[in-house]
Coordinates of C-alpha atoms in Angstrom, one line a residue:
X444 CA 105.6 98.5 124.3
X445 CA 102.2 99.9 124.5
X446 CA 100.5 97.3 123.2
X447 CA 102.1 94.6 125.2
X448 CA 101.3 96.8 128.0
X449 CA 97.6 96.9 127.1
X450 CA 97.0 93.3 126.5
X451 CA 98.9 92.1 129.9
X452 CA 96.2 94.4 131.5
X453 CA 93.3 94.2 129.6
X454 CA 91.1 93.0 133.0
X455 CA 92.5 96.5 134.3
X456 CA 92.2 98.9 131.6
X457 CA 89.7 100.5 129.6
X458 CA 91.0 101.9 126.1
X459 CA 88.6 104.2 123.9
X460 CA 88.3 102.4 120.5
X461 CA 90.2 104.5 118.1
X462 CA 87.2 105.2 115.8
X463 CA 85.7 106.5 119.1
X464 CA 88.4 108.7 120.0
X465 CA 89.1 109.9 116.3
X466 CA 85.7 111.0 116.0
X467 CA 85.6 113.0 119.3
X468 CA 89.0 115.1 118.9
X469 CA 87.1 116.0 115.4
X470 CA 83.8 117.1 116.6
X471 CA 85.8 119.5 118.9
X472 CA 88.3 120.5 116.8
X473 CA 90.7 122.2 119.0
X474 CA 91.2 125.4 117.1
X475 CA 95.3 124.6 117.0
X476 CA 95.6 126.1 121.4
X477 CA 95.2 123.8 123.9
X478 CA 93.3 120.6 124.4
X479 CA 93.0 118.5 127.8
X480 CA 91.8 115.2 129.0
X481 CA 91.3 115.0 132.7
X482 CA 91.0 111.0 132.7
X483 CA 93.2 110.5 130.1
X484 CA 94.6 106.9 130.6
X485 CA 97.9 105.8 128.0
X486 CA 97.1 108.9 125.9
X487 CA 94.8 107.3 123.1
X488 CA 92.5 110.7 122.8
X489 CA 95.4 112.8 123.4
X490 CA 97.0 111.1 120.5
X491 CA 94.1 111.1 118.1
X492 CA 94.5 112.8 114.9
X493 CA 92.3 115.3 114.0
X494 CA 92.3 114.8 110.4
X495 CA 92.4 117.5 107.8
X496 CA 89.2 116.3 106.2
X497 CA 87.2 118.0 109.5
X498 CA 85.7 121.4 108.6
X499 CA 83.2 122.7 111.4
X500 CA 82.0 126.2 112.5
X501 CA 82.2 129.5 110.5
X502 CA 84.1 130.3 107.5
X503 CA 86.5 133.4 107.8
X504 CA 84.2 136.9 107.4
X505 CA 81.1 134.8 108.2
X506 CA 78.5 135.8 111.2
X507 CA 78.8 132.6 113.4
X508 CA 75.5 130.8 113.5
X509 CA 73.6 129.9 116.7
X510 CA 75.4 126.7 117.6
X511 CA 78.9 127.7 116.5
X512 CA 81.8 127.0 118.9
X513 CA 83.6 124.5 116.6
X514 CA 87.0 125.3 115.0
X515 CA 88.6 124.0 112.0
X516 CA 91.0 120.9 112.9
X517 CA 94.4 121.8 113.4
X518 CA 96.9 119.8 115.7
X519 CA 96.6 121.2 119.2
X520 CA 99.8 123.2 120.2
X521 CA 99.5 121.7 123.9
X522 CA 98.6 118.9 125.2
X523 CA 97.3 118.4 129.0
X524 CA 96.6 115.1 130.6
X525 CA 95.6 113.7 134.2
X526 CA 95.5 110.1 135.5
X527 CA 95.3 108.5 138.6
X528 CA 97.6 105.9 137.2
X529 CA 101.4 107.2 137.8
X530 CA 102.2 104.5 135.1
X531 CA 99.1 106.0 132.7
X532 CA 100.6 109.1 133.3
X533 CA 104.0 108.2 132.3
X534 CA 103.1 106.2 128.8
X535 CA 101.0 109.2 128.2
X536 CA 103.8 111.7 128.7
X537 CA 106.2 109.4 126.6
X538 CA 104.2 108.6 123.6
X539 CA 103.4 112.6 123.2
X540 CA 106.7 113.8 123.5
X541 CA 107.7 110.7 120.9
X542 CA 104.8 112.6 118.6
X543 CA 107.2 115.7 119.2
X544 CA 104.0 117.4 120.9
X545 CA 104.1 119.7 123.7
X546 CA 102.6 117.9 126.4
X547 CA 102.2 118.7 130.3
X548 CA 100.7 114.9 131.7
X549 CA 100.6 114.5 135.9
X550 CA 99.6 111.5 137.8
X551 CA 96.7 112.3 140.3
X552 CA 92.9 112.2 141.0
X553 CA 91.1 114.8 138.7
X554 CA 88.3 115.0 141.2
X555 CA 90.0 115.3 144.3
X556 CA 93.7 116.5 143.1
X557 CA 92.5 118.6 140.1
X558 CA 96.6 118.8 138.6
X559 CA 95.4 121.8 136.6
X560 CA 93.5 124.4 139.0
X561 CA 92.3 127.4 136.7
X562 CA 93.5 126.1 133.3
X563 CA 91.1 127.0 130.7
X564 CA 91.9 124.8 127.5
X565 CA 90.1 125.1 124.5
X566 CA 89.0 121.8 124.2
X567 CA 88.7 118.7 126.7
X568 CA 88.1 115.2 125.7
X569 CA 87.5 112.8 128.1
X570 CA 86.7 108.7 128.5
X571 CA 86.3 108.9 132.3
X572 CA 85.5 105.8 134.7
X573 CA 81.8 104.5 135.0
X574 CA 80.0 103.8 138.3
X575 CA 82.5 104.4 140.4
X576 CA 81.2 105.5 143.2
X577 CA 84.1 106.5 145.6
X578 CA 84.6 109.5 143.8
X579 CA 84.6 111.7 146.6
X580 CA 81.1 113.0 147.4
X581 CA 81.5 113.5 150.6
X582 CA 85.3 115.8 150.6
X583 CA 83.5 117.7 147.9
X584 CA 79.9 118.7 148.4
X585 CA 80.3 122.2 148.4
X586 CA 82.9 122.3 145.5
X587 CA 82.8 125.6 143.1
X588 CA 82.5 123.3 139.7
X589 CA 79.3 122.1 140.7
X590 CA 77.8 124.9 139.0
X591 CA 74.9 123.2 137.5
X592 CA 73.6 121.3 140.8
X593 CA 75.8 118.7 142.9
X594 CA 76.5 115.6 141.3
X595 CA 74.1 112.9 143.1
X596 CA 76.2 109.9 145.0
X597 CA 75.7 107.3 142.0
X598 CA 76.1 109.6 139.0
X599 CA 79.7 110.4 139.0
X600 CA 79.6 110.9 135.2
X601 CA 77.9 114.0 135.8
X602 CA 80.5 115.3 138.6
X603 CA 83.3 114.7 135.3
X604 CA 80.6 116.6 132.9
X605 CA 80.9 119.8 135.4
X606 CA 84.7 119.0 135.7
X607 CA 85.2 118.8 131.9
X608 CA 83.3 122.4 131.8
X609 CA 85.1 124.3 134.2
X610 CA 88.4 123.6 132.4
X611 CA 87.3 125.0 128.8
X612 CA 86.9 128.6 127.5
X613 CA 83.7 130.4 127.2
X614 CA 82.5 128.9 123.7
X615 CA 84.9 125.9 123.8
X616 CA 83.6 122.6 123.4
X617 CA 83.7 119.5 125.3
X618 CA 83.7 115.7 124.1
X619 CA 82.7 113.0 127.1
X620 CA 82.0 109.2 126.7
X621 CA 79.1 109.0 129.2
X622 CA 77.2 105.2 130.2
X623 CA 73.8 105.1 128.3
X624 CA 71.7 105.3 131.7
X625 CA 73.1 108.4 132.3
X626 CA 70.4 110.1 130.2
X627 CA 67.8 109.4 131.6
X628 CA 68.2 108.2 135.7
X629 CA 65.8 110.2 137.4
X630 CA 68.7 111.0 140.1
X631 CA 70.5 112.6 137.3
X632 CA 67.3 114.9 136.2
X633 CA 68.0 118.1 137.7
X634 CA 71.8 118.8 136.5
X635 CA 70.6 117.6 132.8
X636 CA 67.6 120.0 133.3
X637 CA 70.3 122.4 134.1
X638 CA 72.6 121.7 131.4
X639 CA 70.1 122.1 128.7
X640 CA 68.7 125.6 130.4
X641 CA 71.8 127.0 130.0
X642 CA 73.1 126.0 126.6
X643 CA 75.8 123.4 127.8
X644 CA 74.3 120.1 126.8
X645 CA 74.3 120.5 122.7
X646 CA 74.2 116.9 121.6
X647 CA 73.6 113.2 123.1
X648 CA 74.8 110.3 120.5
X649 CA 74.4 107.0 121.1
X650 CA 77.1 104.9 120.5
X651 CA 78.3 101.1 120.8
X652 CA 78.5 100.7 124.4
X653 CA 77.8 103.9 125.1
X654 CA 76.9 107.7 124.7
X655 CA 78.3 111.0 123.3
X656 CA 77.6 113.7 125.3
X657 CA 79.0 117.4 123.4
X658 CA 78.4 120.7 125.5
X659 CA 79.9 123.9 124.9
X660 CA 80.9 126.5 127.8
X661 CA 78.1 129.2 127.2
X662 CA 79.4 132.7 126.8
X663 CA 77.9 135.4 129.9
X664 CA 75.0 136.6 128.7
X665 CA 74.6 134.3 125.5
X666 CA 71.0 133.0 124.7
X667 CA 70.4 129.2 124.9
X668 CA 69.6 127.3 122.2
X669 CA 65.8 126.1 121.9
X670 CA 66.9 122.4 120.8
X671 CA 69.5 120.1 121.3
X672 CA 70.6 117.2 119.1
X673 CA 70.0 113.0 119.6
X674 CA 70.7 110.6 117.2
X675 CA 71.3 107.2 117.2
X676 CA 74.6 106.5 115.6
X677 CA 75.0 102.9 117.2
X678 CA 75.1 100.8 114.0
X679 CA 76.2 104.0 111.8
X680 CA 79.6 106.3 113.1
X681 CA 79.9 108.2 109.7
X682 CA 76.5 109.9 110.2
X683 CA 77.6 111.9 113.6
X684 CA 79.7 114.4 112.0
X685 CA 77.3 115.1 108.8
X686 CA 74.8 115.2 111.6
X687 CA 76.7 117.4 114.1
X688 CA 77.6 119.7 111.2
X689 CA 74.0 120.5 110.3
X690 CA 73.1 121.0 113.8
X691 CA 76.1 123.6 114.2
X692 CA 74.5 125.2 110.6
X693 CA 70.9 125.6 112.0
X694 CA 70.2 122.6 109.5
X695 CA 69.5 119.8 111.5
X696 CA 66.0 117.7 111.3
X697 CA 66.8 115.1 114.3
X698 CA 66.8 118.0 116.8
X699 CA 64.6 117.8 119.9
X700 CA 63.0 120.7 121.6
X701 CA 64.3 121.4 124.9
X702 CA 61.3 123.0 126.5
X703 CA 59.9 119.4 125.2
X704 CA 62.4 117.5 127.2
X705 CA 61.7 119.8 130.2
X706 CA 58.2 119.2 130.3
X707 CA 59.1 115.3 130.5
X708 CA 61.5 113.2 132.8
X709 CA 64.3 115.2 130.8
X710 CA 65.0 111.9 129.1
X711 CA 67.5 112.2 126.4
X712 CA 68.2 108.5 125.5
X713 CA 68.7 108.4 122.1
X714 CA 66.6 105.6 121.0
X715 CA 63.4 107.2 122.8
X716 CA 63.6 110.5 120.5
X717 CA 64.1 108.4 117.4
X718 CA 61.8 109.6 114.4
X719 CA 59.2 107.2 114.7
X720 CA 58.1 107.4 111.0
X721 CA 61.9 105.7 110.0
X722 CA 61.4 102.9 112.2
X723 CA 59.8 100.8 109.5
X724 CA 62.1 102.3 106.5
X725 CA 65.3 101.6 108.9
X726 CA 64.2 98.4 109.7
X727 CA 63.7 96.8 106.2
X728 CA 67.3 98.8 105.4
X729 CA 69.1 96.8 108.3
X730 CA 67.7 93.2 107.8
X731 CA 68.4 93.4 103.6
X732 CA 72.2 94.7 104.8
X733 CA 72.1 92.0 107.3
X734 CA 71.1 89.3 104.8
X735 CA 73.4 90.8 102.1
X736 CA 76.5 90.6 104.9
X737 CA 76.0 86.3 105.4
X738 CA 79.3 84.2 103.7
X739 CA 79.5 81.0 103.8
X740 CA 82.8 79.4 105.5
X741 CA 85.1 77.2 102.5
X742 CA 84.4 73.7 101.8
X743 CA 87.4 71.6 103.5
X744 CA 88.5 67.9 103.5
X745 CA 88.7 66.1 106.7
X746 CA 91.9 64.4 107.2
X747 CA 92.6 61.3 108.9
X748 CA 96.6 62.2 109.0
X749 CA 97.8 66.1 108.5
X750 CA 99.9 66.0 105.2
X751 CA 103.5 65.3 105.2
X752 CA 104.4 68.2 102.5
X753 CA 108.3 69.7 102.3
X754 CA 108.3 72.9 103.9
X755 CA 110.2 76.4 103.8
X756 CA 110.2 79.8 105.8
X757 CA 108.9 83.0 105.3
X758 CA 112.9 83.8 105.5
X759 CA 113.9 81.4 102.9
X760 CA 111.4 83.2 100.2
X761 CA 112.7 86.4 101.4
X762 CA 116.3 85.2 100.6
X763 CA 115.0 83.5 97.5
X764 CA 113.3 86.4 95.9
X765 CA 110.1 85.4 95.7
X766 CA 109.2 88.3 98.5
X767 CA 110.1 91.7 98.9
X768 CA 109.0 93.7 102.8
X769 CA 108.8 97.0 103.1
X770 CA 108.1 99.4 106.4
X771 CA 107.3 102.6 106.2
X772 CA 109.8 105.7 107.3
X773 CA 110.5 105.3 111.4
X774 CA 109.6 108.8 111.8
X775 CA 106.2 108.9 109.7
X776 CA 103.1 110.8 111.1
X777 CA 99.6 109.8 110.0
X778 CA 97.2 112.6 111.2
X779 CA 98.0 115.7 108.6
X780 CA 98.8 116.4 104.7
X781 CA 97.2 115.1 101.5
X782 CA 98.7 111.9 101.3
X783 CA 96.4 108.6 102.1
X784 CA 97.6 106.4 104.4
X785 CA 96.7 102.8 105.8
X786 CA 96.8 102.3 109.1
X787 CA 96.5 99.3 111.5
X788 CA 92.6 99.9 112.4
X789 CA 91.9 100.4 108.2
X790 CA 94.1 97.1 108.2
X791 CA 91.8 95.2 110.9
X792 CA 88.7 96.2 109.9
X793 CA 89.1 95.6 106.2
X794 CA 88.3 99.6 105.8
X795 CA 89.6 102.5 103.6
X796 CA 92.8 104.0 104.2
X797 CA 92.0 106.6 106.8
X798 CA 95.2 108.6 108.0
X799 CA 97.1 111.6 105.5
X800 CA 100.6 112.1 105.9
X801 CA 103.2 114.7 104.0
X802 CA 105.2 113.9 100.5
X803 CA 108.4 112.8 102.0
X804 CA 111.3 110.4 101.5
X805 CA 110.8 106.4 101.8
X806 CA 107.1 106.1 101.5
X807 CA 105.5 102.6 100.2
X808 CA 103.1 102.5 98.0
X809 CA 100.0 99.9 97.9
X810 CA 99.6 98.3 95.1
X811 CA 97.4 95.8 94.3
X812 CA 97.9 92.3 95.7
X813 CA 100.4 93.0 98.7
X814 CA 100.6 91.3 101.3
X815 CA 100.3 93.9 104.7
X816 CA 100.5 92.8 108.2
X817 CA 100.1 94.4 111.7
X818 CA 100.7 93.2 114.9
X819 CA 96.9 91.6 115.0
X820 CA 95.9 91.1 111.5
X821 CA 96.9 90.5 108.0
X822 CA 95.0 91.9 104.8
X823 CA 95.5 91.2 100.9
X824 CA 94.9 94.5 99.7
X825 CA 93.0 94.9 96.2
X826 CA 93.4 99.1 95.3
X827 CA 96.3 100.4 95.4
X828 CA 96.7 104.6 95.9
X829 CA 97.6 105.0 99.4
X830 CA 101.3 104.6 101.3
X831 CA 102.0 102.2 104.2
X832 CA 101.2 103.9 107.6
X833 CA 103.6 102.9 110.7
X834 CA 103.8 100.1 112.5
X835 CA 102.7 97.8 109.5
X836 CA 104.7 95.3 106.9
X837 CA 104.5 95.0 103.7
X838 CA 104.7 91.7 101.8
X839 CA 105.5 92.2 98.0
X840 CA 104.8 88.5 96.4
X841 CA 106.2 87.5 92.6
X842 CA 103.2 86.5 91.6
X843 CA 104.5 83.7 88.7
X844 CA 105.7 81.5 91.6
X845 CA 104.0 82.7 95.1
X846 CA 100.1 83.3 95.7
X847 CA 99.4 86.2 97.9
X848 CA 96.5 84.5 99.9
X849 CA 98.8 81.6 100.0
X850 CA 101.1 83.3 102.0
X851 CA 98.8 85.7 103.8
X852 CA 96.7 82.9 105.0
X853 CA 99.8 81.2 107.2
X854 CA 101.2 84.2 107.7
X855 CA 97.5 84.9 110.1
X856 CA 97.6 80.8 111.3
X857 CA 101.0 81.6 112.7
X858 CA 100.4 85.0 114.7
X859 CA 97.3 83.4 115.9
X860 CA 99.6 80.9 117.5
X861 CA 101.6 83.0 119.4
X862 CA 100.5 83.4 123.5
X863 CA 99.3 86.7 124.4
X864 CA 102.8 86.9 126.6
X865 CA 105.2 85.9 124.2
X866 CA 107.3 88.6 123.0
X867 CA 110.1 86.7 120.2
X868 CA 108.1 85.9 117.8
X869 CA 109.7 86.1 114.6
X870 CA 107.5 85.8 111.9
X871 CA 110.6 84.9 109.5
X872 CA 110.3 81.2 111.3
X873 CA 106.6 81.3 109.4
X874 CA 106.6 78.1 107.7
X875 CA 104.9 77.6 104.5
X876 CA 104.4 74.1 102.5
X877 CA 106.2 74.5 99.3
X878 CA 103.6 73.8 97.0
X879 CA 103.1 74.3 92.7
X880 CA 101.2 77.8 92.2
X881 CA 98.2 75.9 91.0
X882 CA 98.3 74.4 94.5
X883 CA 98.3 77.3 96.0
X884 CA 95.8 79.0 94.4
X885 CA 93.8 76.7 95.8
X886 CA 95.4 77.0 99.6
X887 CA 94.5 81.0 98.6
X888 CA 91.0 80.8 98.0
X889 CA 90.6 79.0 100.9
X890 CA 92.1 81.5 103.2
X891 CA 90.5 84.2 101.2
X892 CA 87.1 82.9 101.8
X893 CA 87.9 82.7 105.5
X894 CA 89.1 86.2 105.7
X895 CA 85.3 87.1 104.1
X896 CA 83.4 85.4 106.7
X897 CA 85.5 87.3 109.4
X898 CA 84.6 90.8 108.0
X899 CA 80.8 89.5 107.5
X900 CA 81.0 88.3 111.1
X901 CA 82.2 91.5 112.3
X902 CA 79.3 93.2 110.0
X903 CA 76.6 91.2 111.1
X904 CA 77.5 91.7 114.7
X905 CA 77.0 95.4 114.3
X906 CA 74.0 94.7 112.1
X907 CA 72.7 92.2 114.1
X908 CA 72.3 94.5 117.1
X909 CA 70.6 97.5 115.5
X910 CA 67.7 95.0 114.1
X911 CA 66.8 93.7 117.2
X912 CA 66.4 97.5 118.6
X913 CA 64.6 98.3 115.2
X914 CA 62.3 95.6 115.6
X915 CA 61.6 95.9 119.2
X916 CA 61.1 100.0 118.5
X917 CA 58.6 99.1 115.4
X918 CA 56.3 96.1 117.0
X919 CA 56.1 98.5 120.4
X920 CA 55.1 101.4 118.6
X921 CA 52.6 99.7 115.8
X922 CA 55.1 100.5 112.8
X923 CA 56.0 96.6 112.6
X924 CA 53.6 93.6 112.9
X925 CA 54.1 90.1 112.5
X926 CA 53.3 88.5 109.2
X927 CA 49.6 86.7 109.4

């Protein structure tokens, strides 16, 4: 219902991308307490699993290092959300209490209706709206959270920072999507001057579409940190939390000095502090991955008249034998245990299995050569050792009379039929030609060599992007120059 709800009001809504949100409830790591989001939308932050692979801060007995403040992941025993959106607010409440968490969600504006006066959780995450500007600057000018200067009329990004930090504990962290001009707008200059004075502001990361921004509540009387971190994670999300860790470890090389940025236009835009002697290294890195990524799309006949071939239903093989499905328990959580699990994003993206889940009763495993579908995409798999995560089927193919790209391939032409608003599709009406096995092979390859050019399309993209900012960097600064 979700789902359907999203893509009826995609003009409307603004959902984090999962990796996005997945990586932020990690870098906070919510210490098992409480953990708010104060623009929290249908949930998806609230909801993000903060996976058992996340380790940050001190070790038990240790001395905490400088930057300390993050905890090791546990699942959060409350959950607090706010959205202006009565209907956001609603979802929100529903989905967590379907997750069997402990949730408290109200509808209201954060800025002017703040639904949790006084809470101190010890972690917020928050997505919060960009540029808009009737966030109440006038009702609130002299408000008390505005305890690192008043938020200037156009940077409302920097009215949520302060908000975010009033709601968390002395030395709990905070996790905020932020638009990339917000580091570096001269209106904007004093509070980030502030920030980084007092220790707040620990970490800008540039992401796609926008930036990172991690602070941490100082404690009274702590000593600020002398550097902060900026990295450019835009064409590379694995490298934050490495890079975060090492930071938190008094490790890190891609620190900046604050006294530096102070001296400047407190400009903290990540692609400005880059280390100038990678630019060259980086560059030649990206256009070989770039080159690598190309496919070429399958060679197809033209035909004059579609073929005429006798045709069956997904159904039919079903009832035939020839295909097995298999979902995975109705109750199945994918964010804690030892378990791998695939889940819809690892399904889209063509990416490892990246959820864990408990040994328990009616879990499918992989294997090699199924057939699994979401709602949006469908995948051959080729390694088996991980179990089907919710929300997915399973298509178990004999493979001495049915081809598994063969049916995977109309399995995708026939959900890319269906109409955004349709909501009976039965993908048991899926009709397949009925076709010798050598035949199909060859139907197979075909679909298999389109399903390659999607995932080098999609990796090129991303590519794509950081080599035009790699090459623009490195002919500006005299690191790159044209060949004679």
């Amino acid at each position: 219902m979700c789902e359907r709800y999203l893509e009826a009001h995609s003009r409307q809504l603004s959902v984090t991308r999962d990796d996005v949100a997945e990586l932020m409830v990690r870098l906070v790591s919510a210490g098992g307490a409480t953990v708010l989001d104060p623009a929290c939308g249908v949930g998806t932050l609230l909801l993000a699993p903060a996976g058992p692979a996340t380790r940050t801060g001190p070790q038990t007995g240790a001395q905490p290092p400088a930057h300390a403040g993050a905890q090791p992941a546990r699942q959060a025993a409350r959950m607090l959300g706010q959205d202006l959106s009565e209907t956001s607010a609603a979802i929100t409440a529903s989905r967590l209490r379907l997750r069997g968490l402990t949730a408290e969600v109200v509808a209201g504006d954060s800025m002017r209706n703040d639904g949790f006066p006084g809470e101190k959780a010890d972690a917020v995450v928050c997505d919060p709206p960009f540029n808009e500007r009737a966030w109440g600057y006038e009702e609130l000018t002299g408000d008390p959270r505005w305890e690192y200067g008043l938020p200037p009329r156009g940077e409302p990004e920097l009215a949520w920072v302060q908000h975010c930090l009033t709601h968390v504990k002395p030395r709990g962290l905070v996790a905020i999507l932020m638009p990339p001009a917000a580091a570096s707008r001269k209106a904007g200059r004093r509070i980030r001057a502030n920030l980084l004075r007092a220790g707040a502001l620990r970490a800008v990361v540039a992401l796609p579409g926008s930036d990172l921004w991690l602070l941490r509540r100082p404690s009274p009387g702590e000593r600020p940190p002398s550097d902060v971190l900026i990295i450019d994670a835009t064409a590379d999300l694995p490298s934050v939390e490495p890079a975060w860790q090492a930071y938190l470890e008094d490790r890190s090389d891609q620190t900046v000095r604050i006294i530096d940025l102070l001296a400047d236009e407190v400009d903290m835009t990540p692609a400005r502090h880059q280390r100038r002697d990678d630019v060259g290294r980086a560059f030649a890195e990206a256009r070989d991955r770039f080159l690598a990524a190309a496919a070429v799309p399958p060679d197809l006949k033209v035909l004059e008249q579609p073929l005429d071939q006798p045709a069956t239903t997904l159904g039919d093989l079903i009832k035939e034998g020839l295909v097995a499905t298999s979902q995975a328990p109705p109750k199945m959580a994918a964010d804690a245990g030892d378990v791998p699990v695939l889940t819809s994003d690892d399904v889209l993206n063509g990416t490892p299995p990246s959820g864990f889940t408990t040994v328990q009763q009616g879990l499918v495993a992989i294997r090699p050569g199924d057939v699994v579908a979401s709602y949006s995409s469908v995948r051959v798999m080729a390694d088996g050792g991980a179990v089907l995560g919710p929300h997915l089927t399973l298509y178990r193919v004999d493979a001495r009379r049915l081809d598994p790209d063969f049916l995977a391939g109309f399995l995708r032409a026939a959900g890319g039929r269906v109409t955004t608003g349709s909501s009976r599709f039965d993908v048991r009406r899926t009709r397949l030609p009925r076709l010798s096995l050598k035949e199909q092979k060859s139907y197979g390859e075909a679909f298999r060599q389109l399903a390659v050019l999607e995932d080098a399309i999609r990796e090129t993209s991303t590519l794509g992007q950081a080599l035009i900012r790699l090459g623009l960097d490195g002919l500006a600064d005299g690191h790159l120059h044209p060949q004679s």
